[in-house]
């Protein structure tokens, strides 16, 4: 069991710097998910923690010990790779047992460990099979088993679910979460799928271009995104972001957007004139008749997406499309003029220049 | 293209009536027909002819007369044949493992070298492109006594005794084998390199995290995953060493086959029987033996090395 601490972590490939001084503390037993778009440096950071990549600056400690120069094997970590890295010429038992190759255990004890791990993962009936005779999900479990068998203090996962289909992914997600609850081992998990991040993480680390944008619990990121990028990245469907103007008169700020000006709560503080207004589709509802709301937008319906429990409506507004929700049973018709409304509490304001939240 | 147009015009109904799969099969056979015909004519026919000739006493000048298995009986009783047979087996038994071990060692290390990688690989590959005759002459020159021969020069500068190399009955065969191995090395290195490259890097990374030693990685991961490459190279180089000819012929050209036939392989014996003695029937019997040996060795290797 061990926590991880990153301080000013830097990675360069030749002249290009791909990780720009990352600071992060992962508590013992915490499940941390790195999320961000492709090429933002998630894998690179994870591989530096694993010891597979050299560090060009900063410090990594695991369990309070600086490991900058330690070989991967001396860091007491285990890693699960996207392509599983299970050996095609070995049986499932041999694959799982390979992690024990250097352990000072006799054959029977090793076998016992392997069977124990296989038991947890439901792989017992498959122990003598070759990987080629396994399904994708079973292979994934073998890869996890290989990591588990050595009883590491930290698990590192690099997009372990991205080769699986949607249904299996949801199932494996659940299994990994239960495994974490059962083992209580520190986990660092990399993904570019925000749903995975939201469902798995104790804390999410949002990365972009080799920098950390925001760290926080899933709901914290969802409700208080630090900037436009995080706001749009976290949550599905994506948050609507609209440009607006704020007028401040006698200490009272009003937002000029939509049908009528919106009075902003006094807690907002000083507000620049140009802002971006974020509102999640779930909170921007199609209004019935002339029902009042804090923010009211009008437009005509372009596309309707029924999802069963609710229906999303794409509405033409200000030269683009915005997404709103409508009751599942009585959605508006395509082409109809609609009024969309959201309470002022559901609005997130960003500085238009810096894109940071206000 | 013209074939399909013709087909559509003349046999339009026939062609149109075929299923897509059938059409593909017809096309495949159309393309295969030419090489198959060529092979039948250039390869299989002479092979069958050789089997027939091996039962005759044809000598180029007279009509072949049927003699049954007399050629094979003569071969069985021929001391030179057994010497030659032993040589051939030695070429195979030393050449294949030594060349593969060398090629693998080179490829394994070259795979880790980024600096001048292509250049070094080209250096190893170059002998494979050079004509055997030219190379053999260079090696002959290496093997000369002092002051001409480089190797003996080197030996004497260290105060070691001179070696006869090609002139000795015991050293001649290894001396001929060395350039043969060297010549084939580049090819094997390149094939091994390709095999090594095909192994995903994450296999090694996973092993590094598990903390297994380099030797274990080599034994438990690299070599098992290289098995298809190894099988190919074992069979391919075995066939090469069983059919060794030009190295021997050029290295010992004054006295083809070396002192007391010490280096003579089967193919050279066949060549001499056929084109010096003109005993075509007898030579054909020897080719049949060579063919059977090749077949047996390749078959055995494939059986032994294939996945159990
Ligand atoms: N060996 C390398 N040489 C040069 N640049 C590299 C190398 N490996 C990665 N990079 C660069 O580093 C950046 C970060 O790569 P990384 O693999 O960490 O991205 P990622 O966040 O894991 O993306 P993905 O979600 O696509 O896996 C990328 O811009 C990539 O081009
Ligand atoms: Mg990645």
XYZ file of C-alpha atoms and ligand atoms in Angstrom:
698
model
C 0.000 0.000 0.000
C 1.375 3.343 -0.959
C 0.500 6.766 -2.177
C 2.157 8.481 -5.114
C 3.557 11.951 -5.288
C 4.528 13.767 -8.480
C 6.444 17.023 -8.270
C 7.205 19.157 -11.279
C 7.277 16.130 -13.540
C 8.705 16.939 -16.985
C 9.143 14.806 -20.094
C 10.776 15.771 -23.352
C 11.138 13.835 -26.575
C 14.066 15.532 -28.238
C 13.230 19.209 -28.438
C 9.489 18.858 -27.843
C 8.303 18.902 -24.277
C 5.224 16.723 -23.867
C 4.706 16.894 -20.087
C 5.097 20.334 -18.532
C 5.772 20.016 -14.836
C 2.977 18.004 -13.298
C 2.240 18.175 -9.556
C -0.098 15.611 -8.097
C -0.576 13.709 -4.880
C -2.394 10.404 -4.935
C -3.445 9.166 -1.518
C -2.921 5.607 -0.419
C -5.769 3.434 -1.681
C -7.170 6.133 -3.920
C -8.550 5.479 -7.393
C -7.287 8.279 -9.621
C -8.210 8.564 -13.280
C -6.214 10.581 -15.810
C -8.460 11.790 -18.544
C -7.889 14.019 -21.524
C -7.872 14.094 -25.304
C -5.530 11.975 -27.398
C -1.891 12.984 -27.214
C -2.192 15.030 -24.007
C 0.491 13.027 -22.198
C -1.590 10.644 -20.073
C 0.262 7.513 -21.116
C 3.601 9.255 -20.891
C 2.889 10.316 -17.312
C 1.739 6.834 -16.377
C 4.799 5.267 -17.980
C 7.044 7.616 -16.050
C 5.368 6.470 -12.832
C 5.924 2.879 -13.946
C 9.560 3.547 -14.741
C 9.235 2.670 -18.409
C 10.178 6.200 -19.467
C 13.018 8.290 -18.142
C 12.145 11.493 -16.354
C 13.554 14.765 -17.672
C 12.697 16.799 -14.604
C 10.895 16.659 -11.285
C 10.408 13.880 -8.822
C 8.258 10.811 -8.370
C 7.823 9.150 -5.016
C 5.887 6.016 -4.293
C 5.131 5.188 -0.688
C 7.252 8.107 0.456
C 10.335 6.898 -1.387
C 11.800 8.761 -4.355
C 11.881 6.308 -7.253
C 13.262 8.505 -10.044
C 16.130 6.152 -10.741
C 14.596 2.847 -9.726
C 13.980 0.096 -12.246
C 10.260 -0.695 -12.802
C 10.625 -3.956 -10.927
C 11.873 -2.174 -7.806
C 8.920 0.203 -7.630
C 6.485 -2.493 -6.557
C 3.909 -1.505 -9.130
C 1.936 -3.496 -11.661
C 0.696 -2.297 -14.988
C -2.096 -3.391 -17.289
C -1.585 -2.455 -20.921
C -4.102 -1.509 -23.554
C -3.191 -4.528 -25.689
C -3.006 -6.675 -22.527
C 0.575 -7.862 -23.223
C -0.304 -11.432 -22.370
C 1.970 -13.980 -23.982
C 0.331 -16.016 -26.740
C 2.599 -19.028 -26.211
C 1.777 -19.451 -22.527
C -1.364 -20.774 -20.901
C -3.506 -18.537 -18.723
C -1.918 -20.019 -15.594
C 1.589 -19.453 -16.950
C 0.709 -15.912 -17.930
C -0.620 -15.068 -14.500
C 2.281 -16.889 -12.864
C 4.877 -15.090 -14.949
C 4.748 -12.159 -12.548
C 5.916 -14.538 -9.823
C 8.886 -15.750 -11.821
C 11.359 -13.962 -9.599
C 9.435 -14.467 -6.349
C 11.074 -16.719 -3.804
C 8.166 -19.112 -3.547
C 8.121 -22.817 -4.240
C 6.044 -24.283 -7.059
C 3.066 -25.230 -4.916
C 2.850 -21.804 -3.324
C 3.049 -20.097 -6.705
C 0.311 -22.334 -8.013
C -1.787 -21.469 -4.986
C -1.326 -17.728 -5.593
C -2.285 -18.160 -9.252
C -5.402 -20.117 -8.336
C -6.358 -17.586 -5.715
C -6.128 -14.731 -8.230
C -7.923 -16.777 -10.866
C -10.655 -17.384 -8.317
C -11.156 -13.676 -7.682
C -11.356 -12.982 -11.424
C -13.442 -16.022 -12.323
C -10.712 -17.519 -14.482
C -10.436 -20.933 -12.779
C -11.979 -22.990 -15.586
C -9.696 -21.297 -18.139
C -6.325 -21.765 -16.442
C -4.944 -24.258 -18.963
C -6.182 -22.406 -22.055
C -4.056 -20.384 -24.435
C -4.917 -16.671 -24.811
C -5.967 -17.283 -28.419
C -8.873 -19.347 -27.070
C -10.173 -16.530 -24.845
C -12.661 -13.743 -25.424
C -11.619 -10.111 -25.194
C -13.008 -9.710 -21.697
C -11.316 -12.889 -20.495
C -7.985 -11.717 -21.893
C -8.469 -8.468 -20.073
C -9.036 -10.380 -16.865
C -5.876 -12.424 -17.429
C -3.931 -9.196 -17.828
C -5.386 -7.902 -14.571
C -4.640 -11.229 -12.917
C -1.034 -10.990 -13.989
C -0.839 -7.609 -12.332
C -2.635 -8.752 -9.177
C -0.616 -11.861 -8.515
C 2.421 -9.982 -7.264
C 0.379 -8.060 -4.748
C 1.721 -4.657 -5.830
C 1.263 -1.457 -3.872
C 0.068 0.436 -6.939
C -1.858 -0.615 -10.052
C -1.360 1.323 -13.243
C -3.895 0.913 -16.044
C -3.337 2.381 -19.515
C -6.674 2.418 -21.332
C -7.323 -1.200 -20.444
C -10.877 -1.199 -21.741
C -10.522 0.540 -25.066
C -10.252 -2.707 -27.048
C -13.580 -3.964 -25.729
C -17.052 -3.359 -27.106
C -19.394 -1.010 -25.270
C -21.289 -3.645 -23.310
C -18.198 -5.520 -22.173
C -16.549 -2.243 -21.295
C -19.364 -1.389 -18.911
C -19.102 -4.828 -17.343
C -15.311 -4.706 -16.924
C -15.612 -1.191 -15.528
C -17.823 -2.565 -12.815
C -15.425 -5.419 -12.133
C -12.446 -3.119 -11.826
C -14.348 -0.899 -9.439
C -15.356 -3.857 -7.281
C -11.817 -5.139 -7.379
C -10.606 -1.813 -6.078
C -13.156 -1.837 -3.290
C -12.050 -5.335 -2.373
C -8.266 -4.896 -2.591
C -8.033 -1.260 -1.586
C -4.863 -0.820 -3.619
C -3.917 2.563 -5.053
C -4.911 2.724 -8.716
C -3.902 5.159 -11.420
C -6.066 4.646 -14.462
C -5.672 6.330 -17.850
C -8.540 6.761 -20.258
C -9.846 9.238 -22.764
C -13.405 8.198 -22.077
C -15.026 10.626 -19.652
C -17.769 8.157 -18.736
C -15.107 5.714 -17.550
C -13.457 8.510 -15.613
C -16.687 9.622 -13.957
C -17.815 6.146 -12.973
C -14.498 4.793 -11.712
C -12.624 7.619 -10.096
C -12.354 8.814 -6.553
C -10.625 11.759 -8.135
C -10.266 12.746 -11.769
C -7.213 14.470 -13.215
C -8.079 16.369 -16.382
C -5.091 16.867 -18.646
C -4.503 18.840 -21.782
C -1.307 19.422 -23.752
C 0.892 17.953 -21.033
C -0.609 20.037 -18.218
C -3.112 19.324 -15.488
C -6.184 21.538 -15.887
C -8.132 20.403 -12.886
C -8.153 17.751 -10.202
C -11.249 16.831 -8.289
C -13.956 14.344 -7.429
C -16.238 13.485 -10.357
C -19.198 15.521 -9.128
C -16.934 18.433 -8.247
C -15.655 18.568 -11.822
C -19.151 18.209 -13.145
C -20.572 20.995 -11.051
C -17.613 23.325 -10.770
C -15.460 22.967 -13.872
C -12.425 25.224 -13.742
C -12.534 26.098 -17.421
C -14.410 25.653 -20.645
C -12.355 22.633 -21.664
C -13.124 20.649 -18.523
C -16.738 21.764 -18.611
C -17.173 20.452 -22.133
C -15.058 17.347 -21.561
C -16.822 16.112 -18.445
C -20.465 15.197 -18.694
C -22.473 13.706 -21.484
C -23.865 15.122 -23.672
C -21.465 18.031 -23.916
C -22.259 21.297 -22.135
C -23.571 24.169 -24.285
C -21.261 27.173 -24.260
C -22.711 30.460 -25.554
C -21.145 33.902 -25.759
C -22.879 36.597 -23.723
C -22.423 40.131 -22.400
C -22.563 41.195 -18.790
C -23.674 44.686 -17.818
C -22.872 45.871 -14.312
C -24.970 48.760 -12.956
C -24.930 49.930 -9.369
C -23.227 46.732 -8.255
C -25.822 44.508 -9.889
C -24.655 42.352 -12.791
C -27.080 41.301 -15.471
C -26.390 38.914 -18.338
C -27.687 39.986 -21.704
C -28.572 36.723 -23.361
C -31.809 35.402 -24.781
C -35.320 36.825 -24.423
C -34.686 38.986 -21.364
C -31.680 39.992 -19.236
C -30.749 37.555 -16.491
C -29.976 38.961 -13.074
C -26.833 37.320 -11.740
C -26.510 36.556 -8.022
C -24.415 39.091 -6.138
C -21.975 36.375 -5.086
C -20.435 36.409 -8.553
C -18.171 39.358 -7.764
C -16.537 41.427 -10.471
C -17.445 40.148 -13.893
C -15.810 41.060 -17.202
C -18.058 42.317 -19.952
C -17.487 39.420 -22.327
C -18.310 36.000 -20.922
C -19.060 32.480 -22.063
C -22.165 30.980 -20.553
C -22.176 27.232 -19.975
C -25.383 25.321 -19.470
C -25.772 21.549 -19.451
C -28.385 20.071 -21.813
C -30.061 18.295 -18.897
C -30.758 21.651 -17.256
C -31.799 23.514 -20.386
C -35.350 22.326 -20.805
C -37.917 22.910 -23.518
C -40.508 25.184 -21.884
C -44.233 24.548 -22.185
C -46.106 27.558 -23.611
C -44.987 30.808 -21.962
C -43.694 29.182 -18.763
C -41.225 31.581 -17.096
C -37.528 30.824 -16.492
C -34.379 32.778 -15.529
C -32.661 32.286 -18.841
C -34.906 31.934 -21.847
C -33.636 31.158 -25.352
C -35.749 30.792 -28.462
C -35.045 28.910 -31.651
C -36.393 26.305 -34.018
C -35.911 22.560 -33.574
C -33.386 21.023 -35.992
C -32.971 17.418 -34.832
C -34.634 15.227 -32.221
C -32.781 12.411 -30.436
C -35.058 10.202 -28.343
C -33.104 8.174 -25.764
C -36.023 6.498 -24.026
C -35.805 8.109 -20.613
C -35.554 11.584 -22.100
C -35.280 13.229 -25.476
C -32.551 15.600 -26.570
C -33.440 18.395 -28.927
C -30.950 20.251 -31.112
C -32.162 23.807 -31.498
C -30.881 26.425 -33.914
C -29.693 29.413 -31.968
C -27.313 32.233 -32.782
C -26.016 30.605 -35.959
C -25.248 27.265 -34.280
C -26.975 24.375 -32.599
C -27.605 24.090 -28.893
C -28.722 20.975 -27.104
C -31.648 20.907 -24.715
C -33.763 18.241 -23.108
C -37.462 17.638 -23.531
C -39.864 15.251 -21.852
C -39.584 11.790 -23.413
C -43.320 11.508 -24.016
C -44.107 14.841 -25.686
C -41.108 16.169 -27.610
C -41.588 19.147 -29.930
C -41.769 18.600 -33.677
C -38.835 19.254 -36.014
C -39.057 22.813 -37.325
C -41.215 24.011 -34.448
C -40.281 27.225 -32.665
C -39.475 26.484 -29.041
C -38.523 28.332 -25.891
C -35.724 26.855 -23.814
C -35.257 27.716 -20.173
C -32.703 27.206 -17.421
C -32.487 28.460 -13.821
C -29.708 30.956 -13.110
C -28.133 28.449 -10.704
C -27.511 26.078 -13.613
C -25.370 28.608 -15.476
C -21.594 28.477 -15.346
C -19.840 31.663 -16.381
C -16.401 31.726 -17.968
C -14.167 34.636 -18.844
C -14.355 34.839 -22.648
C -10.674 35.778 -22.918
C -9.055 33.222 -20.608
C -11.846 30.598 -20.741
C -11.436 30.173 -16.971
C -14.499 29.833 -14.780
C -15.560 32.904 -12.812
C -8.761 -7.575 -68.357
C -9.068 -8.824 -71.910
C -9.902 -12.236 -70.564
C -12.886 -10.910 -68.660
C -14.097 -8.945 -71.677
C -13.794 -11.986 -73.898
C -15.553 -14.019 -71.325
C -18.366 -11.579 -71.088
C -18.803 -11.465 -74.855
C -18.481 -15.074 -75.857
C -19.567 -16.859 -72.738
C -21.501 -13.974 -71.233
C -24.200 -16.198 -69.932
C -21.736 -18.685 -68.473
C -19.634 -16.016 -66.749
C -22.659 -14.067 -65.554
C -24.160 -17.234 -64.138
C -21.223 -17.839 -61.806
C -21.415 -16.791 -58.182
C -18.906 -14.176 -56.953
C -16.948 -16.865 -55.151
C -16.751 -19.029 -58.273
C -15.548 -16.054 -60.282
C -12.780 -15.445 -57.785
C -11.762 -19.081 -58.006
C -11.691 -18.957 -61.798
C -9.539 -15.842 -61.685
C -7.199 -17.376 -59.145
C -6.706 -20.432 -61.327
C -6.191 -18.280 -64.406
C -3.308 -16.548 -62.675
C -1.927 -19.729 -61.165
C -1.999 -21.633 -64.442
C 1.106 -20.012 -65.899
C 3.477 -20.708 -62.987
C 2.031 -24.176 -62.577
C 2.673 -24.993 -66.222
C 6.134 -23.513 -65.939
C 6.868 -25.528 -62.832
C 5.593 -28.704 -64.347
C 7.831 -28.188 -67.338
C 10.981 -26.855 -65.693
C 10.889 -28.576 -62.313
C 8.669 -31.597 -62.081
C 9.404 -33.086 -65.467
C 13.196 -33.182 -64.938
C 12.665 -34.546 -61.437
C 10.573 -37.392 -62.732
C 13.070 -37.864 -65.546
C 15.876 -38.108 -62.964
C 14.021 -40.884 -61.184
C 13.754 -42.740 -64.469
C 17.389 -42.117 -65.442
C 18.579 -43.434 -62.084
C 17.477 -46.882 -63.226
C 19.445 -46.711 -66.496
C 23.070 -46.816 -67.574
C 22.827 -43.749 -69.831
C 26.189 -42.142 -70.571
C 25.202 -39.399 -73.030
C 26.507 -41.327 -76.038
C 24.442 -44.512 -76.042
C 20.754 -45.044 -75.681
C 19.787 -45.473 -71.995
C 19.402 -49.110 -71.057
C 17.339 -50.228 -68.074
C 19.512 -51.640 -65.273
C 17.077 -51.734 -62.364
C 18.588 -50.777 -59.010
C 22.161 -51.494 -60.099
C 23.153 -47.830 -59.750
C 21.950 -47.763 -56.157
C 23.782 -50.994 -55.350
C 26.948 -49.517 -56.788
C 26.439 -46.367 -54.713
C 25.946 -48.401 -51.550
C 29.291 -50.136 -52.142
C 31.131 -46.929 -53.145
C 33.628 -45.746 -50.450
C 33.757 -42.269 -51.982
C 29.995 -41.968 -51.699
C 30.103 -42.688 -47.976
C 32.897 -40.157 -47.486
C 30.824 -37.627 -49.427
C 27.718 -38.505 -47.491
C 29.584 -37.964 -44.226
C 30.865 -34.588 -45.465
C 27.381 -33.509 -46.448
C 25.997 -34.459 -43.063
C 28.862 -32.523 -41.412
C 28.091 -29.403 -43.469
C 24.513 -29.649 -42.295
C 25.208 -30.586 -38.693
C 27.804 -27.864 -38.121
C 26.631 -25.230 -40.589
C 22.998 -24.898 -39.566
C 23.374 -24.530 -35.779
C 26.510 -22.397 -35.995
C 25.078 -20.036 -38.590
C 21.761 -19.723 -36.781
C 23.385 -19.113 -33.418
C 25.665 -16.473 -34.940
C 22.870 -14.822 -36.893
C 20.602 -14.711 -33.857
C 23.302 -13.258 -31.624
C 24.067 -10.558 -34.162
C 20.417 -9.755 -34.819
C 19.575 -9.709 -31.109
C 22.231 -7.120 -30.412
C 21.794 -5.194 -33.634
C 18.121 -4.804 -32.739
C 19.134 -2.662 -29.770
C 21.517 -0.504 -31.751
C 20.036 2.639 -33.238
C 23.302 4.263 -34.224
C 24.421 3.149 -37.727
C 21.832 0.376 -37.577
C 21.160 0.366 -41.318
C 24.819 0.565 -42.195
C 25.801 -2.380 -40.000
C 22.908 -4.413 -41.340
C 24.041 -3.648 -44.885
C 27.564 -4.776 -44.011
C 26.230 -8.136 -42.878
C 24.002 -8.425 -45.902
C 26.683 -7.573 -48.452
C 28.337 -11.035 -48.594
C 24.935 -12.485 -49.452
C 24.935 -10.378 -52.613
C 28.508 -11.170 -53.624
C 29.204 -14.023 -56.035
C 30.461 -17.139 -54.324
C 33.371 -17.438 -56.773
C 34.790 -14.007 -55.960
C 34.386 -14.568 -52.239
C 35.919 -17.997 -52.374
C 39.040 -16.568 -53.964
C 39.418 -14.000 -51.219
C 39.032 -16.679 -48.560
C 41.520 -18.949 -50.340
C 43.933 -16.130 -50.130
C 43.252 -15.745 -46.363
C 44.115 -19.401 -45.898
C 47.488 -19.299 -47.729
C 50.718 -19.949 -45.813
C 52.965 -17.032 -44.733
C 53.741 -14.499 -46.085
C 50.648 -14.383 -48.313
C 47.871 -15.714 -46.107
C 46.395 -13.278 -43.618
C 45.307 -15.814 -41.022
C 48.666 -17.579 -40.927
C 50.379 -14.179 -40.778
C 48.312 -13.367 -37.748
C 49.025 -16.735 -36.142
C 52.766 -16.400 -36.644
C 52.805 -12.857 -35.285
C 51.424 -14.335 -32.055
C 54.030 -17.071 -32.248
C 51.458 -19.756 -32.985
C 52.203 -22.620 -35.384
C 51.173 -22.403 -39.030
C 47.980 -24.191 -40.045
C 47.513 -26.023 -43.345
C 43.764 -25.202 -43.592
C 42.601 -26.244 -47.069
C 45.516 -28.623 -47.483
C 44.655 -30.677 -44.429
C 42.132 -33.503 -44.438
C 40.840 -32.507 -41.016
C 40.815 -28.715 -41.405
C 39.662 -28.432 -45.006
C 35.966 -28.967 -44.348
C 35.610 -26.353 -41.574
C 37.742 -23.994 -43.665
C 35.296 -24.304 -46.550
C 32.302 -24.100 -44.245
C 33.391 -20.806 -42.658
C 32.914 -18.666 -45.792
C 29.695 -20.528 -46.571
C 28.310 -19.593 -43.156
C 29.594 -16.061 -43.514
C 27.929 -15.686 -46.913
C 24.504 -16.734 -45.662
C 24.711 -14.800 -42.416
C 23.377 -11.491 -43.737
C 20.191 -13.066 -44.974
C 19.573 -14.842 -41.684
C 20.328 -11.693 -39.681
C 17.804 -9.708 -41.702
C 15.132 -12.366 -41.253
C 15.821 -12.575 -37.518
C 15.669 -8.791 -37.238
C 12.283 -8.771 -38.927
C 11.116 -11.478 -36.524
C 12.375 -9.544 -33.513
C 10.708 -6.360 -34.704
C 7.389 -8.158 -34.953
C 7.336 -8.864 -31.207
C 5.263 -6.119 -29.537
C 7.257 -3.880 -27.247
C 4.684 -4.141 -24.459
C 5.665 -7.799 -23.968
C 9.088 -6.621 -22.923
C 7.735 -3.741 -20.882
C 5.402 -6.062 -18.996
C 8.346 -8.357 -18.306
C 10.449 -5.418 -17.100
C 7.743 -4.478 -14.631
C 7.574 -8.088 -13.486
C 11.308 -7.826 -12.952
C 12.427 -10.948 -14.779
C 16.041 -11.139 -15.918
C 17.177 -10.552 -19.478
C 18.054 -14.209 -19.802
C 14.550 -15.238 -18.757
C 13.049 -12.747 -21.189
C 15.201 -14.243 -23.932
C 14.373 -17.826 -23.034
C 10.728 -17.499 -22.114
C 9.538 -14.711 -24.391
C 11.814 -13.835 -27.287
C 12.763 -17.308 -28.483
C 9.296 -18.873 -28.187
C 7.786 -15.936 -30.053
C 10.480 -16.227 -32.733
C 9.620 -19.841 -33.364
C 8.073 -19.375 -36.812
C 11.173 -17.432 -37.873
C 13.451 -20.095 -36.424
C 11.594 -22.921 -38.152
C 11.836 -21.132 -41.464
C 15.540 -20.449 -41.092
C 16.372 -23.967 -39.866
C 14.672 -25.588 -42.839
C 15.933 -23.007 -45.294
C 19.549 -23.104 -44.172
C 19.543 -26.898 -43.802
C 18.540 -27.201 -47.428
C 21.279 -24.722 -48.285
C 23.985 -26.664 -46.457
C 22.823 -30.015 -47.842
C 23.149 -28.556 -51.323
C 26.429 -26.753 -50.698
C 28.448 -26.603 -53.912
C 29.853 -23.311 -55.151
C 31.883 -22.578 -52.015
C 33.524 -25.996 -52.185
C 34.023 -25.958 -55.917
C 35.655 -22.546 -55.897
C 37.721 -22.943 -52.757
C 39.321 -26.170 -53.888
C 39.263 -25.649 -57.604
C 42.674 -27.164 -58.291
C 41.523 -30.342 -56.683
C 37.727 -30.171 -56.425
C 36.610 -31.902 -53.267
C 39.790 -31.245 -51.303
C 42.514 -33.645 -50.238
C 41.194 -37.235 -50.196
C 37.701 -35.902 -50.886
C 37.810 -34.273 -47.457
C 35.446 -31.456 -48.453
C 33.468 -33.041 -51.265
C 29.683 -32.685 -50.816
C 27.026 -34.710 -52.583
C 26.243 -32.074 -55.188
C 29.893 -31.871 -56.246
C 30.028 -35.649 -56.561
C 26.914 -35.569 -58.723
C 28.443 -32.840 -60.853
C 31.651 -34.800 -61.345
C 29.882 -38.097 -62.045
C 27.691 -36.413 -64.613
C 29.997 -33.965 -66.344
C 33.487 -35.481 -65.896
C 32.675 -39.160 -66.099
C 29.450 -38.735 -68.117
C 27.797 -41.490 -66.111
C 24.370 -39.919 -66.272
C 22.497 -42.889 -64.872
C 24.793 -43.115 -61.870
C 24.625 -39.352 -61.306
C 20.834 -39.499 -61.470
C 20.870 -42.177 -58.772
C 22.891 -39.797 -56.589
C 20.433 -36.956 -57.163
C 17.631 -39.262 -56.115
C 19.501 -39.955 -52.885
C 20.053 -36.222 -52.327
C 16.396 -35.565 -52.991
C 15.340 -38.180 -50.469
C 17.761 -36.828 -47.859
C 16.449 -33.279 -48.358
C 12.894 -34.475 -48.125
C 13.531 -36.510 -44.996
C 15.472 -33.756 -43.208
C 12.973 -31.007 -44.002
C 10.056 -33.200 -43.047
C 11.688 -34.225 -39.791
C 12.526 -30.644 -38.848
C 9.033 -29.424 -39.566
C 7.589 -32.230 -37.479
C 9.947 -31.667 -34.563
C 9.696 -27.889 -34.476
C 5.990 -27.498 -35.049
C 3.710 -26.753 -32.128
C 2.931 -29.864 -30.157
N 8.557 8.079 -28.430
C 8.053 9.311 -28.657
N 8.759 10.214 -29.368
C 8.273 11.451 -29.582
N 7.089 11.875 -29.160
C 6.321 11.041 -28.455
C 6.760 9.707 -28.163
N 5.812 9.097 -27.444
C 4.814 10.006 -27.302
N 5.121 11.170 -27.902
C 4.294 12.378 -27.919
O 3.961 12.715 -26.607
C 2.636 13.201 -26.526
C 1.893 12.478 -25.433
O 1.747 11.133 -25.802
P 0.920 10.094 -24.917
O 1.129 8.755 -25.489
O 1.265 10.296 -23.491
O -0.557 10.575 -25.180
P -1.887 10.032 -24.540
O -2.415 11.125 -23.694
O -1.649 8.723 -23.883
O -2.819 9.872 -25.796
P -3.785 8.652 -26.197
O -5.090 8.927 -25.540
O -3.892 8.808 -27.670
O -3.143 7.391 -25.766
C 2.035 13.037 -27.906
O 1.948 14.304 -28.502
C 2.990 12.144 -28.635
O 3.068 12.536 -29.973
Mg -2.098 6.640 -24.375
